[in-house]
PDB file of C-alpha atoms in Angstrom:
ATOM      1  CA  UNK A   1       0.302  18.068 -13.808  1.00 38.00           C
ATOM      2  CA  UNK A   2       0.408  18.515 -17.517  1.00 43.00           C
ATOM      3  CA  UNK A   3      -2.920  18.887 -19.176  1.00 44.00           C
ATOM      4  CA  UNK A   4      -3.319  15.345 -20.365  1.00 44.00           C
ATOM      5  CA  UNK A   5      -3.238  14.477 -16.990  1.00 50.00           C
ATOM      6  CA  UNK A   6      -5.964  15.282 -15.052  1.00 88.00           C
ATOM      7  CA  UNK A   7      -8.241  14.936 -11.972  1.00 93.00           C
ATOM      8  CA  UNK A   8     -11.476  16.937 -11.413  1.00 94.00           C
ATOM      9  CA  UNK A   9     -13.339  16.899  -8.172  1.00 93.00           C
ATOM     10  CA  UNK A  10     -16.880  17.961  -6.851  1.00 92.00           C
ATOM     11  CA  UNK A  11     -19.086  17.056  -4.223  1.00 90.00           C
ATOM     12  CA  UNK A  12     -22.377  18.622  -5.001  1.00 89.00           C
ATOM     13  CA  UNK A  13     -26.038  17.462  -3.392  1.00 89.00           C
ATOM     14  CA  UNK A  14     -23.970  14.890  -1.820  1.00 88.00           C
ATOM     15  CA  UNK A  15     -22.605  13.454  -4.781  1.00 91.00           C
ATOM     16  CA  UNK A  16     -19.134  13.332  -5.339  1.00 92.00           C
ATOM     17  CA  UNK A  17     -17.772  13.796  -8.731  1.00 94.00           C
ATOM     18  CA  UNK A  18     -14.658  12.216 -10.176  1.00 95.00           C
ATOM     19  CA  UNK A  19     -13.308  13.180 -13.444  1.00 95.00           C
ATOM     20  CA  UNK A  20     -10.114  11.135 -14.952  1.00 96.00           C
ATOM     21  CA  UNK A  21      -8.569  12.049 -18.007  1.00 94.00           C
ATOM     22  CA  UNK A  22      -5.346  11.271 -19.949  1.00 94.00           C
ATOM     23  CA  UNK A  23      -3.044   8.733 -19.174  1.00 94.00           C
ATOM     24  CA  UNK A  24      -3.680   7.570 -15.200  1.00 95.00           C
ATOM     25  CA  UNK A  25      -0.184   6.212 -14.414  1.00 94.00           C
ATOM     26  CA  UNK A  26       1.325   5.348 -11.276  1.00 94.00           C
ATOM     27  CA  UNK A  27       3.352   8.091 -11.352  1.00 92.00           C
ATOM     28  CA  UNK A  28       1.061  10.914 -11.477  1.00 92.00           C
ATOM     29  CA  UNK A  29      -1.687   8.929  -9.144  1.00 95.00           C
ATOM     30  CA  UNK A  30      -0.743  11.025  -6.176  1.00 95.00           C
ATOM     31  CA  UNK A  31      -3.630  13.566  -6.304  1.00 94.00           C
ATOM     32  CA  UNK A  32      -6.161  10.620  -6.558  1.00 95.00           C
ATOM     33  CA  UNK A  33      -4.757   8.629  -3.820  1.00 95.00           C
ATOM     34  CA  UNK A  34      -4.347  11.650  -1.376  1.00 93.00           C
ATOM     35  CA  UNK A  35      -8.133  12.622  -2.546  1.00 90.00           C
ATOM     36  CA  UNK A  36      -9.813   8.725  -2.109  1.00 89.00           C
ATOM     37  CA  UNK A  37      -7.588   8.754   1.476  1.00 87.00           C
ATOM     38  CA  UNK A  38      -9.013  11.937   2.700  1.00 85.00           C
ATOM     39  CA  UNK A  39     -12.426  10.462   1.511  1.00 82.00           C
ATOM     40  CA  UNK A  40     -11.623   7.577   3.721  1.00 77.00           C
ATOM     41  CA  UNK A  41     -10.657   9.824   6.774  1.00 79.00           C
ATOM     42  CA  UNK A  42     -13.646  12.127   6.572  1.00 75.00           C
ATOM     43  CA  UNK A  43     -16.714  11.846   5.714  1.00 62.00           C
ATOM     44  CA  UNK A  44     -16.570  14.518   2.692  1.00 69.00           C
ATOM     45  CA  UNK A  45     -20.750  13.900   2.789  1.00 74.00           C
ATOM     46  CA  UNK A  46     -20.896  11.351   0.072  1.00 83.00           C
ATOM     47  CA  UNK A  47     -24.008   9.865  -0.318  1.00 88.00           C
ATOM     48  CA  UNK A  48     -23.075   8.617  -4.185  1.00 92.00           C
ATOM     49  CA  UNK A  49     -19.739   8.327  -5.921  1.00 94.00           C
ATOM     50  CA  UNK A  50     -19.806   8.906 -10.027  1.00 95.00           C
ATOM     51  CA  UNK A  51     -16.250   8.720 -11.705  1.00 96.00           C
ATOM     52  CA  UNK A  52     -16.059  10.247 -15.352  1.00 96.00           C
ATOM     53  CA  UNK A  53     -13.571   7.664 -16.962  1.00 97.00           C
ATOM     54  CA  UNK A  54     -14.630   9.098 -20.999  1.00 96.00           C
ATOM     55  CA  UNK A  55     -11.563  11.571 -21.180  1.00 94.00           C
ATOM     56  CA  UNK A  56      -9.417   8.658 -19.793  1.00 95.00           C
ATOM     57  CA  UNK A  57      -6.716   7.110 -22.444  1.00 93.00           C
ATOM     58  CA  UNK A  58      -4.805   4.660 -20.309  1.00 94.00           C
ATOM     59  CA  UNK A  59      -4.771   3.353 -16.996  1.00 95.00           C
ATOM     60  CA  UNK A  60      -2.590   1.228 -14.815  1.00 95.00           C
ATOM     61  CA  UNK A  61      -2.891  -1.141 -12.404  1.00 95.00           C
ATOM     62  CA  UNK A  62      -2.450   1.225  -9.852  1.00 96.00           C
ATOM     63  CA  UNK A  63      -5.177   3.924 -10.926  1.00 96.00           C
ATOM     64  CA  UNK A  64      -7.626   0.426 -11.865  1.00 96.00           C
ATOM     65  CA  UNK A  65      -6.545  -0.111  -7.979  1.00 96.00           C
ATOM     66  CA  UNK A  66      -7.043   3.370  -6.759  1.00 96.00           C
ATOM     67  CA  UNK A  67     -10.704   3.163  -8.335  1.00 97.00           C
ATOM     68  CA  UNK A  68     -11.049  -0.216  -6.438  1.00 96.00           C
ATOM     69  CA  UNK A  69     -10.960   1.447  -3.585  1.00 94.00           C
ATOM     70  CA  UNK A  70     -12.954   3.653  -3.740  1.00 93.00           C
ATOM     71  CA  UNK A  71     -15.736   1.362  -4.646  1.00 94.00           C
ATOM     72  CA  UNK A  72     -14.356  -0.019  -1.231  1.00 91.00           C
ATOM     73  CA  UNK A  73     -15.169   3.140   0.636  1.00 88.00           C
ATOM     74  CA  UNK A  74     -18.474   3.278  -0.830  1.00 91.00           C
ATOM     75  CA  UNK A  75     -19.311  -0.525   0.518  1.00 91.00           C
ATOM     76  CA  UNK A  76     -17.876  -0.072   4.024  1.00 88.00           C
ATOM     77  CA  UNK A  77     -20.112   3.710   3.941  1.00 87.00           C
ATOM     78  CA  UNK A  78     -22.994   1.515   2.930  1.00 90.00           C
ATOM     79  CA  UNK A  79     -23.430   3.735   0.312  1.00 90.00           C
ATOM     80  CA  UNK A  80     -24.626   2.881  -3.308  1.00 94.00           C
ATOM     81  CA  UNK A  81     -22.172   1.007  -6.152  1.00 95.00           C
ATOM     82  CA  UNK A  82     -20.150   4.182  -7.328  1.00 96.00           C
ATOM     83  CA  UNK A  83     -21.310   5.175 -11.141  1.00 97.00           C
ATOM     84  CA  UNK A  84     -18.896   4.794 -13.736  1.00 97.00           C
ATOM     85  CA  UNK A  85     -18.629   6.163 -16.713  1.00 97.00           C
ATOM     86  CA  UNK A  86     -15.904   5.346 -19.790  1.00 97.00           C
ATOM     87  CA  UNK A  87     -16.529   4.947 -23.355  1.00 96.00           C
ATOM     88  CA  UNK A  88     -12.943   4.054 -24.329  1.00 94.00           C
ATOM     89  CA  UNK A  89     -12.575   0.445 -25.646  1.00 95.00           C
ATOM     90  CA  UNK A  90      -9.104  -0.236 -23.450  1.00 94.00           C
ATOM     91  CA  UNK A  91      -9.674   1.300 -20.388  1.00 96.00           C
ATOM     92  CA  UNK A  92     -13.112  -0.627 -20.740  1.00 96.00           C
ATOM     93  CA  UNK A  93     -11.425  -3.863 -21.472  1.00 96.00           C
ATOM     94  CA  UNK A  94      -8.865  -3.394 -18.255  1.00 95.00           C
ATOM     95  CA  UNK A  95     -12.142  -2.679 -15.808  1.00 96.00           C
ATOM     96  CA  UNK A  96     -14.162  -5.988 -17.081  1.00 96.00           C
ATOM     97  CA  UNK A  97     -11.107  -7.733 -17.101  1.00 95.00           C
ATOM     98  CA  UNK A  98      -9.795  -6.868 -13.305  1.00 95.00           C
ATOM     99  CA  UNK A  99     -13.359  -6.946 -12.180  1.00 93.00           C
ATOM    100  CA  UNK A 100     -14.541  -3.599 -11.798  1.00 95.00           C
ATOM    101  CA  UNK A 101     -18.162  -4.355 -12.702  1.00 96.00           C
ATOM    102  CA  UNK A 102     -18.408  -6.187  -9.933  1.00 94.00           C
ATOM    103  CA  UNK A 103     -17.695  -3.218  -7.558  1.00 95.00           C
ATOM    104  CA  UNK A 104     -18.915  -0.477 -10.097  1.00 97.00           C
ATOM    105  CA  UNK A 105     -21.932   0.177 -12.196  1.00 97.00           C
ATOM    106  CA  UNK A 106     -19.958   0.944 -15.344  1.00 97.00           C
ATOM    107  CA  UNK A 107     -21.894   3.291 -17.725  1.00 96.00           C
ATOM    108  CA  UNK A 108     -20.354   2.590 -21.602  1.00 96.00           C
ATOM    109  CA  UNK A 109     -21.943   5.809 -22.356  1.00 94.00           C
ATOM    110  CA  UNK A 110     -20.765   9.672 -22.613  1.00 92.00           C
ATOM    111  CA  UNK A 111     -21.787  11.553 -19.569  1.00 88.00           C
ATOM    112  CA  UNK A 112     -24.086  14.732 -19.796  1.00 81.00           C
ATOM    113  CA  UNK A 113     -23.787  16.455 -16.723  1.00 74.00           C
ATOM    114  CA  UNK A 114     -22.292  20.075 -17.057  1.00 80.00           C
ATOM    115  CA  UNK A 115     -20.742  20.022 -13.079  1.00 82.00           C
ATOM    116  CA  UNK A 116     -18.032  22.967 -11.924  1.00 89.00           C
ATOM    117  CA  UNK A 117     -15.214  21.117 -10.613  1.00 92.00           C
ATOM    118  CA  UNK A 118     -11.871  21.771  -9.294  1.00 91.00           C
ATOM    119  CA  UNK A 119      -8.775  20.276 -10.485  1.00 92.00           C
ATOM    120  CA  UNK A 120      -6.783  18.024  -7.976  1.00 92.00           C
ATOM    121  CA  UNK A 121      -2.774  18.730  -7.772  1.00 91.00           C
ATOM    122  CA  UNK A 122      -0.729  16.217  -7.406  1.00 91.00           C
ATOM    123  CA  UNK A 123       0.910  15.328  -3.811  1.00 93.00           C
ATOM    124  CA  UNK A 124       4.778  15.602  -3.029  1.00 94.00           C
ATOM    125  CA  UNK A 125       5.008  11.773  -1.674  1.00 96.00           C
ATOM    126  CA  UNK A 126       8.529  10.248  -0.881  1.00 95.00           C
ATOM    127  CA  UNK A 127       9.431   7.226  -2.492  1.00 94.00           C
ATOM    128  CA  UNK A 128       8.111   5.532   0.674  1.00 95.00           C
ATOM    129  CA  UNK A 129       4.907   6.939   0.226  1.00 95.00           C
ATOM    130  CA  UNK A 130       4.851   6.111  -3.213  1.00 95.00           C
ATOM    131  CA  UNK A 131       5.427   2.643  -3.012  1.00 96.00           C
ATOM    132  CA  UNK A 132       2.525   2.562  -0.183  1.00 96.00           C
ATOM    133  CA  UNK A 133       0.288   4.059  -2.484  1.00 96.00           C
ATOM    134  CA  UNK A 134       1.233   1.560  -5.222  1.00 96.00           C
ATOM    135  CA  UNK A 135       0.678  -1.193  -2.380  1.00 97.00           C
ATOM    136  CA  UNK A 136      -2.637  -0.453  -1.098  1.00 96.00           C
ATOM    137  CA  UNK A 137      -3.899   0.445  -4.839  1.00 96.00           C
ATOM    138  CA  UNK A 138      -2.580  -3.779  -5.083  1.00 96.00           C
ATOM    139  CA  UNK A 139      -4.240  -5.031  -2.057  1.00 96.00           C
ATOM    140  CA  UNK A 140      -7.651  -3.318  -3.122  1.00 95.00           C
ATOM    141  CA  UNK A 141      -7.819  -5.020  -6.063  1.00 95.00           C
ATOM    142  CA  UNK A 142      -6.714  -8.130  -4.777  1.00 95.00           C
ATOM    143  CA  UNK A 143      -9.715  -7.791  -2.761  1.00 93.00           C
ATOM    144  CA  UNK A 144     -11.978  -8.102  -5.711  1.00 90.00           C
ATOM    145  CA  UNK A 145     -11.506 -11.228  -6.756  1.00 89.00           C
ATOM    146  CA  UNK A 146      -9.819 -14.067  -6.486  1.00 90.00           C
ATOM    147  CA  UNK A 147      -8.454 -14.170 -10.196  1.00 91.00           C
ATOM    148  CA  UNK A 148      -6.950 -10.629  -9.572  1.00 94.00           C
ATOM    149  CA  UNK A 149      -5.625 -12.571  -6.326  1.00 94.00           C
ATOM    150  CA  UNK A 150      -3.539 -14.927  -8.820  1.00 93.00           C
ATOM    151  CA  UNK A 151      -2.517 -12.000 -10.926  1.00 93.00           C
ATOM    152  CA  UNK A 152      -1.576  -9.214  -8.471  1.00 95.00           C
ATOM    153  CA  UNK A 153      -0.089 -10.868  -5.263  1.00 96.00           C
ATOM    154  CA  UNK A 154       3.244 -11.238  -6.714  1.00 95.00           C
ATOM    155  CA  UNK A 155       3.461  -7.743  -7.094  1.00 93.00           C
ATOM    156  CA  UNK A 156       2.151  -7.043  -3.450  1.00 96.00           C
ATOM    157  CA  UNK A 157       4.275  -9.457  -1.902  1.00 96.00           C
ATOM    158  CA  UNK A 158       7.353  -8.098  -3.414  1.00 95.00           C
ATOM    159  CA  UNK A 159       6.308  -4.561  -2.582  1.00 94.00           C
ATOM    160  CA  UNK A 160       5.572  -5.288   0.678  1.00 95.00           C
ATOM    161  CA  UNK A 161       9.250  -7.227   0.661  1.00 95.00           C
ATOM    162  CA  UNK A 162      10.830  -3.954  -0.409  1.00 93.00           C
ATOM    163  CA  UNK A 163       8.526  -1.369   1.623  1.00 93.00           C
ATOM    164  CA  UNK A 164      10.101  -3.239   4.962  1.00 86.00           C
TER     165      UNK A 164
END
C-alpha cells in the first residue's frame, strides 16, 4: 500500500471509524473488503459507522460497492445510516449518482474529529477471491436501486459467468 492509498480504522465508544484516501480502485480494495467482511462476521461493537471520504480522489465501482455494503451491515444490525463524509466534487457526483444517499447520510463537509487510527494492509486474495470481492461489491449496489440494477447487472452476470 503506497501512501496515496489508504485505509484507516477505529472503533472507539462504539463507533467505528473509516478513513479512505487516494485513489480506491479495485485493485487495492482488499483491506476494505477483508475489514467490512470481518465486520459482517463479528460484531466488532458497532453501534455507528462514520466513513471519512475528504482525502478520497477517485473511486470505483467496486469501492462505491464496498461502501454499499457496509451501509448494508448497518441496516441488517439495525443500527443508524452510516455518516459520510467527502468534500470532493467527483467522488460526490459518483455517490448521488449510484445512490449512496439513500443508504448514507453524506456530510459535504470536512470532518473535525482528531481520532488515532490504524492503517489497514491490504489482503493477499487469489484471483478467485478477487473476482468475489469485485462480485459482491456488484450485487450490493445492485441492491440499492433499481437504476444501479440496469447499470451494474451486466457486469455481475458476467462475473458470476466467469467466477463458475
Amino acid at each position: 500500500m503506497t501512501e496515496h492509498e489508504q485505509i484507516l480504522f477505529a472503533c472507539i465508544d462504539n463507533c467505528c471509524y473509516f478513513k479512505l484516501s487516494g485513489e480506491l480502485r479495485y485493485t487495492n480494495a482488499t483491506g476494505m473488503d477483508d475489514l467490512v467482511e470481518r465486520l459482517f462476521r463479528q460484531q466488532m461493537g458497532c453501534n455507528r459507522v462514520v466513513v471519512d471520504l475528504n482525502e478520497a480522489s477517485f473511486m470505483d465501482s467496486t469501492y462505491v460497492g464496498l461502501l454499499a455494503s457496509l451501509a448494508r451491515y448497518c441496516q441488517q444490525q439495525q443500527l443508524p445510516r452510516p455518516t459520510l463524509f467527502s468534500t470532493h466534487s467527483e467522488v460526490n457526483e459518483l455517490l448521488f449518482s449510484l445512490c449512496l444517499d439513500q443508504a448514507f447520510d453524506i456530510v459535504q463537509q470536512p470532518t473535525h474529529h482528531n481520532v488515532n487510527m490504524a492503517g489497514v494492509s491490504a489482503q493477499h486474495y487469489s484471483e478467485q477471491q478477487q473476482g468475489l470481492m469485485i462480485l459482491r461489491a456488484h450485487e450490493a449496489l445492485i441492491e440499492l436501486n433499481d437504476s444501479n440494477k440496469s447499470q451494474f447487472q451486466p457486469v455481475v452476470d458476467l462475473l458470476k459467468q466467469q467466477l463458475k
